[in-house]
mmCIF file of C-alpha atoms and ligand atoms in Angstrom:
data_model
loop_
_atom_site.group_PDB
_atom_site.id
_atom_site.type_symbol
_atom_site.label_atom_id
_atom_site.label_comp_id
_atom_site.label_asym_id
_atom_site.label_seq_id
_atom_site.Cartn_x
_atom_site.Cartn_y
_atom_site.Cartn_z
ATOM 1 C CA UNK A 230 -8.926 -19.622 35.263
ATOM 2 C CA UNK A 231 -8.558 -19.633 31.463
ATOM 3 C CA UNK A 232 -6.018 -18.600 29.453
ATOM 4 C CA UNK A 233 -6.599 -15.325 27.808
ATOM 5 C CA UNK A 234 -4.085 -13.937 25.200
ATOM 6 C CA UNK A 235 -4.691 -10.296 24.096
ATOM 7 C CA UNK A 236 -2.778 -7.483 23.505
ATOM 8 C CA UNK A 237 -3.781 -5.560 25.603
ATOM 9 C CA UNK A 238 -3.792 -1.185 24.664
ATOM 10 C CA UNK A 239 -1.256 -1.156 22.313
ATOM 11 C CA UNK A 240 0.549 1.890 21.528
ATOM 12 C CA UNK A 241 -0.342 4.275 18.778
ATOM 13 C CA UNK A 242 3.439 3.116 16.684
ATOM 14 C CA UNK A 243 3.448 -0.810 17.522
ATOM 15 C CA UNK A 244 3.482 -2.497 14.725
ATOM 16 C CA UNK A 245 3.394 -6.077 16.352
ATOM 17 C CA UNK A 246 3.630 -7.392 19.815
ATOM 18 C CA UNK A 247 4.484 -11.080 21.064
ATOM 19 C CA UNK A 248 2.630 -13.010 23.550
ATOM 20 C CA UNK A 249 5.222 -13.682 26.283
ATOM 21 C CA UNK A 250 3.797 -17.473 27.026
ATOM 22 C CA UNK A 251 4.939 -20.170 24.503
ATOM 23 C CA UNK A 252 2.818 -22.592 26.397
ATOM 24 C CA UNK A 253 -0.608 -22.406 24.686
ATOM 25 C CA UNK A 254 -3.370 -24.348 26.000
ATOM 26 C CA UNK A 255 -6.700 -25.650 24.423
ATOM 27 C CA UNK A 256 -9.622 -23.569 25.297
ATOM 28 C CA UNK A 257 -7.482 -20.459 25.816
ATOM 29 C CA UNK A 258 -9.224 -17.109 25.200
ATOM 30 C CA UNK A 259 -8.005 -15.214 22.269
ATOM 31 C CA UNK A 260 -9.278 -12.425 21.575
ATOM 32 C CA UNK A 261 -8.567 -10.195 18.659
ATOM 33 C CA UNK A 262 -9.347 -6.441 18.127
ATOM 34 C CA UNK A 263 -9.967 -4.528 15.236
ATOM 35 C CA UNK A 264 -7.247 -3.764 13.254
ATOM 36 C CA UNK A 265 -5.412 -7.145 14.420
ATOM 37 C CA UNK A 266 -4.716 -10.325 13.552
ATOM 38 C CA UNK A 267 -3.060 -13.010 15.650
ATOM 39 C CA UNK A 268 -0.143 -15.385 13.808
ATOM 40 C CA UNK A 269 0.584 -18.404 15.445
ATOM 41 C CA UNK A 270 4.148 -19.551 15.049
ATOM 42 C CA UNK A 271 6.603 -22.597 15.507
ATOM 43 C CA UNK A 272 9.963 -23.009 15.039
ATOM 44 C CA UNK A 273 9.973 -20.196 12.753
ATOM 45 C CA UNK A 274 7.243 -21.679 10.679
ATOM 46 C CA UNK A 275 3.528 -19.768 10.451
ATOM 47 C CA UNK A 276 0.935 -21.805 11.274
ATOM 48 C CA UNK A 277 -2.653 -20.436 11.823
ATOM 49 C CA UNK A 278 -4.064 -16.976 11.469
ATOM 50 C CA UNK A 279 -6.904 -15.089 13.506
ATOM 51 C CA UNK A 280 -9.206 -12.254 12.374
ATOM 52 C CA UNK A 281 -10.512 -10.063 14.769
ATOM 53 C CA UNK A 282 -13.355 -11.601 17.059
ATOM 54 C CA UNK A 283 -13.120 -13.719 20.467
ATOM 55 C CA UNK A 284 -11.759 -17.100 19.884
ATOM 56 C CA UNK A 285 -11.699 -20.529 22.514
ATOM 57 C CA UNK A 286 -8.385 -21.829 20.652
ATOM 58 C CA UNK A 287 -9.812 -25.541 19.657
ATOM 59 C CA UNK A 288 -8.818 -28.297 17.103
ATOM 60 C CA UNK A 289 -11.089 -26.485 14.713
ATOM 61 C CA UNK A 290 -9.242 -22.981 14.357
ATOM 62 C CA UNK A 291 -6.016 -24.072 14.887
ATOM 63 C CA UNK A 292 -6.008 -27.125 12.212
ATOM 64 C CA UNK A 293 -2.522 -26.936 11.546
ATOM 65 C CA UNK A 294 -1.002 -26.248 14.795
ATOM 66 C CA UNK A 295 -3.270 -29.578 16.086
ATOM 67 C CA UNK A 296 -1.963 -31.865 13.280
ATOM 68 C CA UNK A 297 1.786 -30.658 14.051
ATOM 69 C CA UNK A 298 0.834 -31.598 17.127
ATOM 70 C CA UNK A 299 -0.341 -34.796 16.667
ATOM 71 C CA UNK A 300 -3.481 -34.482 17.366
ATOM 72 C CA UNK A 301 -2.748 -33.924 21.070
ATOM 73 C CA UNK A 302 -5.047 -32.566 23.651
ATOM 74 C CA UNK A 303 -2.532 -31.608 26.100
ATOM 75 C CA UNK A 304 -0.911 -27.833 26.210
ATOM 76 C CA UNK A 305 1.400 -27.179 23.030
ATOM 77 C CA UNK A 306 4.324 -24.565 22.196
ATOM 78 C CA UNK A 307 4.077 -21.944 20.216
ATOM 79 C CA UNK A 308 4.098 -18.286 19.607
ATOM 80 C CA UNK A 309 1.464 -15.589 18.994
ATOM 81 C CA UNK A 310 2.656 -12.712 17.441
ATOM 82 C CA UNK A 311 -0.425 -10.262 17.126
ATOM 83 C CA UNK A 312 0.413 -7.735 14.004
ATOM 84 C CA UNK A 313 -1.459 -4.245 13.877
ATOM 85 C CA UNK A 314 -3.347 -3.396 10.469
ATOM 86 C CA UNK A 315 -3.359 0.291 11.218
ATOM 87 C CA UNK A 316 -1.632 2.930 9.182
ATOM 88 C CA UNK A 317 1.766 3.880 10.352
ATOM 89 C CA UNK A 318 3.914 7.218 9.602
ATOM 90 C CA UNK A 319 7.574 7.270 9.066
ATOM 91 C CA UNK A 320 10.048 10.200 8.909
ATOM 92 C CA UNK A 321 13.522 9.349 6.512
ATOM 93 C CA UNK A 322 16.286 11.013 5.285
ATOM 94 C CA UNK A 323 19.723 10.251 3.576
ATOM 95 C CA UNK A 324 22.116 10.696 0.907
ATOM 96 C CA UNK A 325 23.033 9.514 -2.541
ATOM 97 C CA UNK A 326 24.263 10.554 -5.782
ATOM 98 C CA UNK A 327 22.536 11.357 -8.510
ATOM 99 C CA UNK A 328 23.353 10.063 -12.257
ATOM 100 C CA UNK A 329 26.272 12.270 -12.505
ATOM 101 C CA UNK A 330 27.495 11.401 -9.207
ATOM 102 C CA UNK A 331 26.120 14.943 -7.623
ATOM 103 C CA UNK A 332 26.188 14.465 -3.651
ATOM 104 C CA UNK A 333 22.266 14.746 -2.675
ATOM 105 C CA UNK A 334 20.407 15.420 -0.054
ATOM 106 C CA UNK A 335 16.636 14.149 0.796
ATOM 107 C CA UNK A 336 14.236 14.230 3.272
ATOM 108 C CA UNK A 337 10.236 13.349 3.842
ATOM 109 C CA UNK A 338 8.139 11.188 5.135
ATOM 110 C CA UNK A 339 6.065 7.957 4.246
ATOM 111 C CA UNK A 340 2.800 6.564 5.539
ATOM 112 C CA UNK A 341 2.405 2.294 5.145
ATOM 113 C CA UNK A 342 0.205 -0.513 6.893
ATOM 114 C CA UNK A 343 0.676 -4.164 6.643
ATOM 115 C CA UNK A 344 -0.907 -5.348 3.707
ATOM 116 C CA UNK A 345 -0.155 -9.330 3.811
ATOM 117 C CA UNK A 346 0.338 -10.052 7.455
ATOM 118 C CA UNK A 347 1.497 -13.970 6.774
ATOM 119 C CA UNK A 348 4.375 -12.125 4.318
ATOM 120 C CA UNK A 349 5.329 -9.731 6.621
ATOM 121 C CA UNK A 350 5.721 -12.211 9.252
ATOM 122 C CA UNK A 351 7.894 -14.526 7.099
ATOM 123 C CA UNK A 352 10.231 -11.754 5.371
ATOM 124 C CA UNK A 353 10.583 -9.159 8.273
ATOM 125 C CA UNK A 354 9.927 -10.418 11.315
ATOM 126 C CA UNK A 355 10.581 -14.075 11.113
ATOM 127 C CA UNK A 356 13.185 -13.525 8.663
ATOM 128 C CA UNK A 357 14.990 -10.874 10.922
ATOM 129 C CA UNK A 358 14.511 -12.372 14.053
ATOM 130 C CA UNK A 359 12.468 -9.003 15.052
ATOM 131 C CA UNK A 360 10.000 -9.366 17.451
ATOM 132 C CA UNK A 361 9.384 -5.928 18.627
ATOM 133 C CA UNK A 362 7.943 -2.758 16.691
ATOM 134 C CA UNK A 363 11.705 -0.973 17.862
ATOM 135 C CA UNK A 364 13.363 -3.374 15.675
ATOM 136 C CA UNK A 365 10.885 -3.730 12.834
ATOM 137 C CA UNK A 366 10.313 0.039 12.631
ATOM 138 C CA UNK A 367 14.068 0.061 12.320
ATOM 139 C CA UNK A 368 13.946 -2.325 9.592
ATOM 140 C CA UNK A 369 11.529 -0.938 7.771
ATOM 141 C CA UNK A 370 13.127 2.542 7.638
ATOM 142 C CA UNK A 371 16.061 1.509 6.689
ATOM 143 C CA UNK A 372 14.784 -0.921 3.886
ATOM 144 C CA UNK A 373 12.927 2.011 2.744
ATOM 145 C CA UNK A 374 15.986 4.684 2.496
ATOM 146 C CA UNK A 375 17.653 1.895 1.174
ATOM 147 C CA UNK A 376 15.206 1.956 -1.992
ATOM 148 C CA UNK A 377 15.064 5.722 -2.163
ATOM 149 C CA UNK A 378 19.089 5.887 -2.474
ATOM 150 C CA UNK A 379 18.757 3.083 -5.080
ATOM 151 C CA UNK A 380 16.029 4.998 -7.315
ATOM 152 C CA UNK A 381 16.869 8.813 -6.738
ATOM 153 C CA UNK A 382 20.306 7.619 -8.023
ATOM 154 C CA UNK A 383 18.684 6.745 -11.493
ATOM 155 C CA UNK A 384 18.201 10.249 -12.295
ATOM 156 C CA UNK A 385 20.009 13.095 -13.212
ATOM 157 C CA UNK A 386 20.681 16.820 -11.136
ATOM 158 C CA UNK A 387 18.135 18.860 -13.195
ATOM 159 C CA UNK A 388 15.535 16.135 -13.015
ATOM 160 C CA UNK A 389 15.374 16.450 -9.389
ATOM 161 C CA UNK A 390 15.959 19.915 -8.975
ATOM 162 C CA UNK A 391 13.571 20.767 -12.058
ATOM 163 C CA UNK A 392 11.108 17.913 -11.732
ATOM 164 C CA UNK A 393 10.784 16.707 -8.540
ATOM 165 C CA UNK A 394 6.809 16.067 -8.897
ATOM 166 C CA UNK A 395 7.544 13.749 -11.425
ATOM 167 C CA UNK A 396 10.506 12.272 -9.665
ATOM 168 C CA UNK A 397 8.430 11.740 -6.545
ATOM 169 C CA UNK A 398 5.547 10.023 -8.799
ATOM 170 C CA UNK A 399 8.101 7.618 -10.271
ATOM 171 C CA UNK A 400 9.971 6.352 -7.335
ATOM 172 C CA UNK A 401 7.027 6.226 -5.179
ATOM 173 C CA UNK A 402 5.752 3.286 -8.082
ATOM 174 C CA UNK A 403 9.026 2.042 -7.634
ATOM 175 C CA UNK A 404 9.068 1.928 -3.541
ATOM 176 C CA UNK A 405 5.207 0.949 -3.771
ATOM 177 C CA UNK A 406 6.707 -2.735 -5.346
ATOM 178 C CA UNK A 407 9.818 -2.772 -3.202
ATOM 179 C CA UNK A 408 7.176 -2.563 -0.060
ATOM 180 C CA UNK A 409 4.732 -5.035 -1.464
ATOM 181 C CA UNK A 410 7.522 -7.577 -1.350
ATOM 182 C CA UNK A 411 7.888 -7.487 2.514
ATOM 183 C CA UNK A 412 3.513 -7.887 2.382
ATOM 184 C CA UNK A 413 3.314 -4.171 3.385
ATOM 185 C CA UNK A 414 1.384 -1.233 1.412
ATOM 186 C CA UNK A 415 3.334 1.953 1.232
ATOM 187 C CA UNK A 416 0.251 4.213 1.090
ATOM 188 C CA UNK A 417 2.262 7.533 0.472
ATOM 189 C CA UNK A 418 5.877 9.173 -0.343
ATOM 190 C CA UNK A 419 6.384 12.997 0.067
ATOM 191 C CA UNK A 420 10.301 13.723 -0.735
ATOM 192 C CA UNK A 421 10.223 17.720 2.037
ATOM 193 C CA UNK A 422 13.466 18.435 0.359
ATOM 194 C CA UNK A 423 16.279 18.084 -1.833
ATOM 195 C CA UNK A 424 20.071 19.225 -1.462
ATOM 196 C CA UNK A 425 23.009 19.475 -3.074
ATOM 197 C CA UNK A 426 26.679 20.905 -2.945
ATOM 198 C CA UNK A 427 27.642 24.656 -3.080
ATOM 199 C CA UNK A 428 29.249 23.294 -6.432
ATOM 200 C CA UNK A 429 26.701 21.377 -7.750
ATOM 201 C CA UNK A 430 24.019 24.252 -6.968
ATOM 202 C CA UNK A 431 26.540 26.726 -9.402
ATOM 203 C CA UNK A 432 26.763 24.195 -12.008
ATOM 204 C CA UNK A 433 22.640 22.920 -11.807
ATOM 205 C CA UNK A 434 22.799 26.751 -12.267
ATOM 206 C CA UNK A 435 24.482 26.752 -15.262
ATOM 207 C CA UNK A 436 22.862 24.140 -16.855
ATOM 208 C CA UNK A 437 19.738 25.700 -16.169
ATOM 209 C CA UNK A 438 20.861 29.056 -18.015
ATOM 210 C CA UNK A 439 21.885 27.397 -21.226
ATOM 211 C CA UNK A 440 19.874 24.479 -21.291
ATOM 212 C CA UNK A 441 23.378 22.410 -22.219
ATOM 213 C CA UNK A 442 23.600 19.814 -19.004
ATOM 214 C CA UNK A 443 26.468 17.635 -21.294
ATOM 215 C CA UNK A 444 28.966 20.436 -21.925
ATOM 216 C CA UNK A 445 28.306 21.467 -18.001
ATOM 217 C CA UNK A 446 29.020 18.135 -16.615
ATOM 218 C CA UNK A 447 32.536 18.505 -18.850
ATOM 219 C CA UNK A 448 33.503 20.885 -17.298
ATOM 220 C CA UNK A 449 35.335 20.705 -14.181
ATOM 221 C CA UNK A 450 34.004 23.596 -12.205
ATOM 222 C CA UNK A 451 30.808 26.388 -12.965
ATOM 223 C CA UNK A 452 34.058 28.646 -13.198
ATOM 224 C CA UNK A 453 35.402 27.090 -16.293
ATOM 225 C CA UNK A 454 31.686 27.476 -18.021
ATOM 226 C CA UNK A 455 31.498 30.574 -17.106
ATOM 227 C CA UNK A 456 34.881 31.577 -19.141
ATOM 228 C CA UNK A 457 33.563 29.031 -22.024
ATOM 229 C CA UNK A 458 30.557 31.253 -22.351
ATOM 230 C CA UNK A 459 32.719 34.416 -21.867
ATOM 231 C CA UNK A 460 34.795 33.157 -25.118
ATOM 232 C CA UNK A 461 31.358 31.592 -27.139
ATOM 233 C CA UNK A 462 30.150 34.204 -29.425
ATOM 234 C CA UNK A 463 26.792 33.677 -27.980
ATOM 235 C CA UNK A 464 27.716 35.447 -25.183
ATOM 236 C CA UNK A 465 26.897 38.810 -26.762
ATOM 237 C CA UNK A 466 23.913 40.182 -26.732
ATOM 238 C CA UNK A 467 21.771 39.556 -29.734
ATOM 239 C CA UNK A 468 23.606 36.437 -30.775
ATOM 240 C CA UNK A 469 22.896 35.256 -27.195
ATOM 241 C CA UNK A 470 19.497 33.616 -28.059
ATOM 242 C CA UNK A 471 20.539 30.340 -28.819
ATOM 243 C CA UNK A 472 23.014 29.728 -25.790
ATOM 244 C CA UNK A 473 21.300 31.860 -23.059
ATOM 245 C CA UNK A 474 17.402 31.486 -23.705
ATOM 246 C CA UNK A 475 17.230 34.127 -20.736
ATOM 247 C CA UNK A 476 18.742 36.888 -22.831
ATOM 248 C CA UNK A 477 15.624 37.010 -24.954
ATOM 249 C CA UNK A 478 13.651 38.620 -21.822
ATOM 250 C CA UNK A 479 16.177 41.776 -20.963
ATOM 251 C CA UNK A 480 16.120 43.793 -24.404
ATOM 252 C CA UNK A 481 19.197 45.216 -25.027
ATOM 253 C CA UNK A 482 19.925 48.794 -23.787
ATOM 254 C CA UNK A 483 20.318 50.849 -26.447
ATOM 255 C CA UNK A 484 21.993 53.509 -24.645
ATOM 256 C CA UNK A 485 24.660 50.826 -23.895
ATOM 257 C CA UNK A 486 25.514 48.495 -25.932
ATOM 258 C CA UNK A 487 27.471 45.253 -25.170
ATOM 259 C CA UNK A 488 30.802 44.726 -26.698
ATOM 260 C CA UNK A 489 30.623 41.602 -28.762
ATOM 261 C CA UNK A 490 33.764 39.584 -27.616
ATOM 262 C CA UNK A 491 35.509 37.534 -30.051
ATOM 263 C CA UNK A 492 36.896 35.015 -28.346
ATOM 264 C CA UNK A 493 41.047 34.102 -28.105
ATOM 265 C CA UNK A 494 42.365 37.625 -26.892
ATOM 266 C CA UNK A 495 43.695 38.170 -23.574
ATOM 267 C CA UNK A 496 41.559 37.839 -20.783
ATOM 268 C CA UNK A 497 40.993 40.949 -18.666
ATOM 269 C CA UNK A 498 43.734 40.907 -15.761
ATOM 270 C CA UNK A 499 42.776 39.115 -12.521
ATOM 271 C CA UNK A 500 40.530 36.552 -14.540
ATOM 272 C CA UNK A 501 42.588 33.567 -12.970
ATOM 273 C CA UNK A 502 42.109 35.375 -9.298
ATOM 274 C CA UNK A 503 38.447 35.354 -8.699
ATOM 275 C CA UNK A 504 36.659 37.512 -6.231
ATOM 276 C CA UNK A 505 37.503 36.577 -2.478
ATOM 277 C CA UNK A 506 34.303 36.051 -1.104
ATOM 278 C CA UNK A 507 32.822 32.503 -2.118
ATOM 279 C CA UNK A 508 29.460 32.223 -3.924
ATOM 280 C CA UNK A 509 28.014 34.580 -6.120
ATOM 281 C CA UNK A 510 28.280 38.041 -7.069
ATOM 282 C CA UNK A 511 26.151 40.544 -8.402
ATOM 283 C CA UNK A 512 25.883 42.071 -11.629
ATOM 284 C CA UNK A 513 26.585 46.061 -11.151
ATOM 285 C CA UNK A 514 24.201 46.178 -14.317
ATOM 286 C CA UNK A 515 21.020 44.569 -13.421
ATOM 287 C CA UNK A 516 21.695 43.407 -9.300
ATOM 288 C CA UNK A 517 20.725 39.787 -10.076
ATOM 289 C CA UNK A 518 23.511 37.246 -8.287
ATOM 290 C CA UNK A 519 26.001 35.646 -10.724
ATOM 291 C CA UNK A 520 28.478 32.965 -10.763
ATOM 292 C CA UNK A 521 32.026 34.063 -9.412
ATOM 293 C CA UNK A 522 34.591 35.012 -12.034
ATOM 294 C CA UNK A 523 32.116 35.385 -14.847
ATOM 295 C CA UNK A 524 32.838 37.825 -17.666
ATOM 296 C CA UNK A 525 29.564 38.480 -18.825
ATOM 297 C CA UNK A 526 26.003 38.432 -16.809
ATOM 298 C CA UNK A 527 23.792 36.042 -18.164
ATOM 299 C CA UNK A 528 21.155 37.918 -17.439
ATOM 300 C CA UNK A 529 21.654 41.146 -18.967
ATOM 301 C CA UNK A 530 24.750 40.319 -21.118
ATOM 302 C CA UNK A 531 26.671 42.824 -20.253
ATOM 303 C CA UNK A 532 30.282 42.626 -19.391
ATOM 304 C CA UNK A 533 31.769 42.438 -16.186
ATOM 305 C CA UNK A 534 34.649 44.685 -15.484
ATOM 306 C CA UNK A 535 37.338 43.553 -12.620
ATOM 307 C CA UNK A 536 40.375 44.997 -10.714
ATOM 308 C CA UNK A 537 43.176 43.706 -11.128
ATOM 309 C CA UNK A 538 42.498 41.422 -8.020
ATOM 310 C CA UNK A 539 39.392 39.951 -9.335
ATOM 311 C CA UNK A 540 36.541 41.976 -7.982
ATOM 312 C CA UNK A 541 33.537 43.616 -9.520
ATOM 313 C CA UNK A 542 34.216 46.912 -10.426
ATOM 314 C CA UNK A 543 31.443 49.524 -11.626
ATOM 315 C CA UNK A 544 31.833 51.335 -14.641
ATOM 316 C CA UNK A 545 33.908 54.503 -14.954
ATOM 317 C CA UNK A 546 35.534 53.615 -11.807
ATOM 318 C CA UNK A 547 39.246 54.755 -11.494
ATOM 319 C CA UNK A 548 39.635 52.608 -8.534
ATOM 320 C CA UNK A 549 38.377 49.442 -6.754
ATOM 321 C CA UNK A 550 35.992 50.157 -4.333
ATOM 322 C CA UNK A 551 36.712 46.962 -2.561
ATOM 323 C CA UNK A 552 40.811 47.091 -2.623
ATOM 324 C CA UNK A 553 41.447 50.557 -4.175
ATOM 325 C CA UNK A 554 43.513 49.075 -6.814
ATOM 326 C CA UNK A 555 44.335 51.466 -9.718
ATOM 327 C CA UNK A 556 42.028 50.480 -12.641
ATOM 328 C CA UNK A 557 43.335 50.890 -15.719
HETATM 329 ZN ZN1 ZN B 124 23.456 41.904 -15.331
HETATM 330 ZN ZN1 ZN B 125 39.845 45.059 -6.066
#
């Protein structure tokens, strides 16, 4: 009976598949499927390649595997390794930094095929030692969050919280050429998600109320920009536009008008205790959340008032409604 070497209903995820028999002999059966092509391999070394069709293995479609050979007609080593050209899907996810060393969090997924099967053979599964789709799927994930780490680090917090489209566009250019190196063809990139920090959220925050990401990244907490916009003269209303764009939208209550704050006097008591509950705190004012410890709301400028343990009291209020402090 002949020899026949096929791989025979491969899975929908397997990526390659070895023949188990290193002894190959002439006028074998190969037969190729769709989607396949069959590498013939020695000593680490690739040899000849089959399309898809039925082949009798013979000194004409092997040529280089019969002059390594010697010309020989008797039964030779060497090993098949058939490689699927079908479109595979791959879930990743990891962290990195961005440019300002902000902890980040990403998640998506990616679609690739094998592009250059004689290059994919000699860089990943040659060059590994990886002879099963287990350990190149493996490889290739990894290689792949490997790149993303490497490129998402290139840009900055607001970038990828603001622009992520355009983030996504660029590395996926940048992952397309990393792929095309191993002979694969990343077909698609979708980044699900992005995370950061409690921390960095407050401060990507900040940044995105005054539109100043250098004098943010100064600082060493959202707490300390809040009390550096407290102090600013922009901080009241009307000279707000030009540090708090947002200001622009509320008009100005006439009914109540916002102390403008000079800056240097004594900060009201309880300033260096913040509120006990972590996170943000709403304005009594408007009810939109703000930063913990600020002194004004950047969103309708007006000032926040405080017991003297640090929490949000409304105005007129003789006592703390969360502490019952005396307010003076
Ligand atoms: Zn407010
Ligand atoms: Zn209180």
């Amino acid at each position: 009976m002949a020899q026949v070497i096929e791989w025979v209903n491969p899975g929908e995820d397997e990526i390659i598949w070895r023949y188990p028999n290193e002894v190959i002999k002439w006028g074998a059966q190969l037969i190729v499927h769709e989607y396949e092509v069959a590498v013939f391999m020695r000593d680490g070394k690739i040899y000849d390649v089959l399309g898809p069709g039925r082949h009798t293995l013979t000194t004409q479609n092997l040529p280089l595997l019969y002059r390594l050979v010697g010309g020989s007609n008797s039964p030779f080593k060497a090993t098949v390794i058939f490689v699927s050209m079908k479109q595979f899907q791959g879930r990743y996810g990891g962290e990195t930094q961005t440019r300002e060393l902000a902890p980040v969090k990403y998640y998506g997924v990616y679609w690739f095929k094998v592009a250059d099967p004689v290059l994919f053979i000699t860089e990943v599964v040659g060059g590994q030692s990886l002879y099963d789709t287990a350990d190149v799927t493996k490889f290739i994930r990894a290689y792949f969050n490997e790149g993303m780490m490497k490129h998402l680090s290139a840009y900055s917090i607001v970038d990828l919280f603001q622009n992520l489209d355009m983030v996504s566009t660029q590395v996926k250019v940048k992952l397309m050429e990393d792929f095309r190196r191993l002979g694969l063809e990343l077909v698609d990139v979708k980044i699900e998600g992005v995370n950061t920090t409690d921390e960095w959220r407050q401060r990507l925050f900040w940044i995105m109320q005054t539109g100043n990401a250098q004098a943010v990244m100064q600082m060493d907490t959202a707490k300390q920009v809040a009390a550096e916009l407290g102090k600013s003269e922009g901080a009241a209303i009307g000279t707000g536009m030009v540090v708090m764009p947002q200001l622009l939208q509320q008009p100005a209550q006439p009914a109540q008008p916002a102390q403008p704050y000079a800056g240097g006097g004594v900060p009201p008591a309880g300033y260096q205790q913040p509120a006990q509950q972590a996170g943000q705190e709403i304005c009594p004012y408007c009810g939109k959340p703000i930063p913990a410890g600020a002194r004004f709301c950047p969103y309708c400028g007006h000032e926040i008032k405080r017991c003297p343990n640090g929490h949000v009291v409304p105005e007129g209020a003789k006592f703390c409604p969360v502490c019952g402090a005396k307010i003076e």
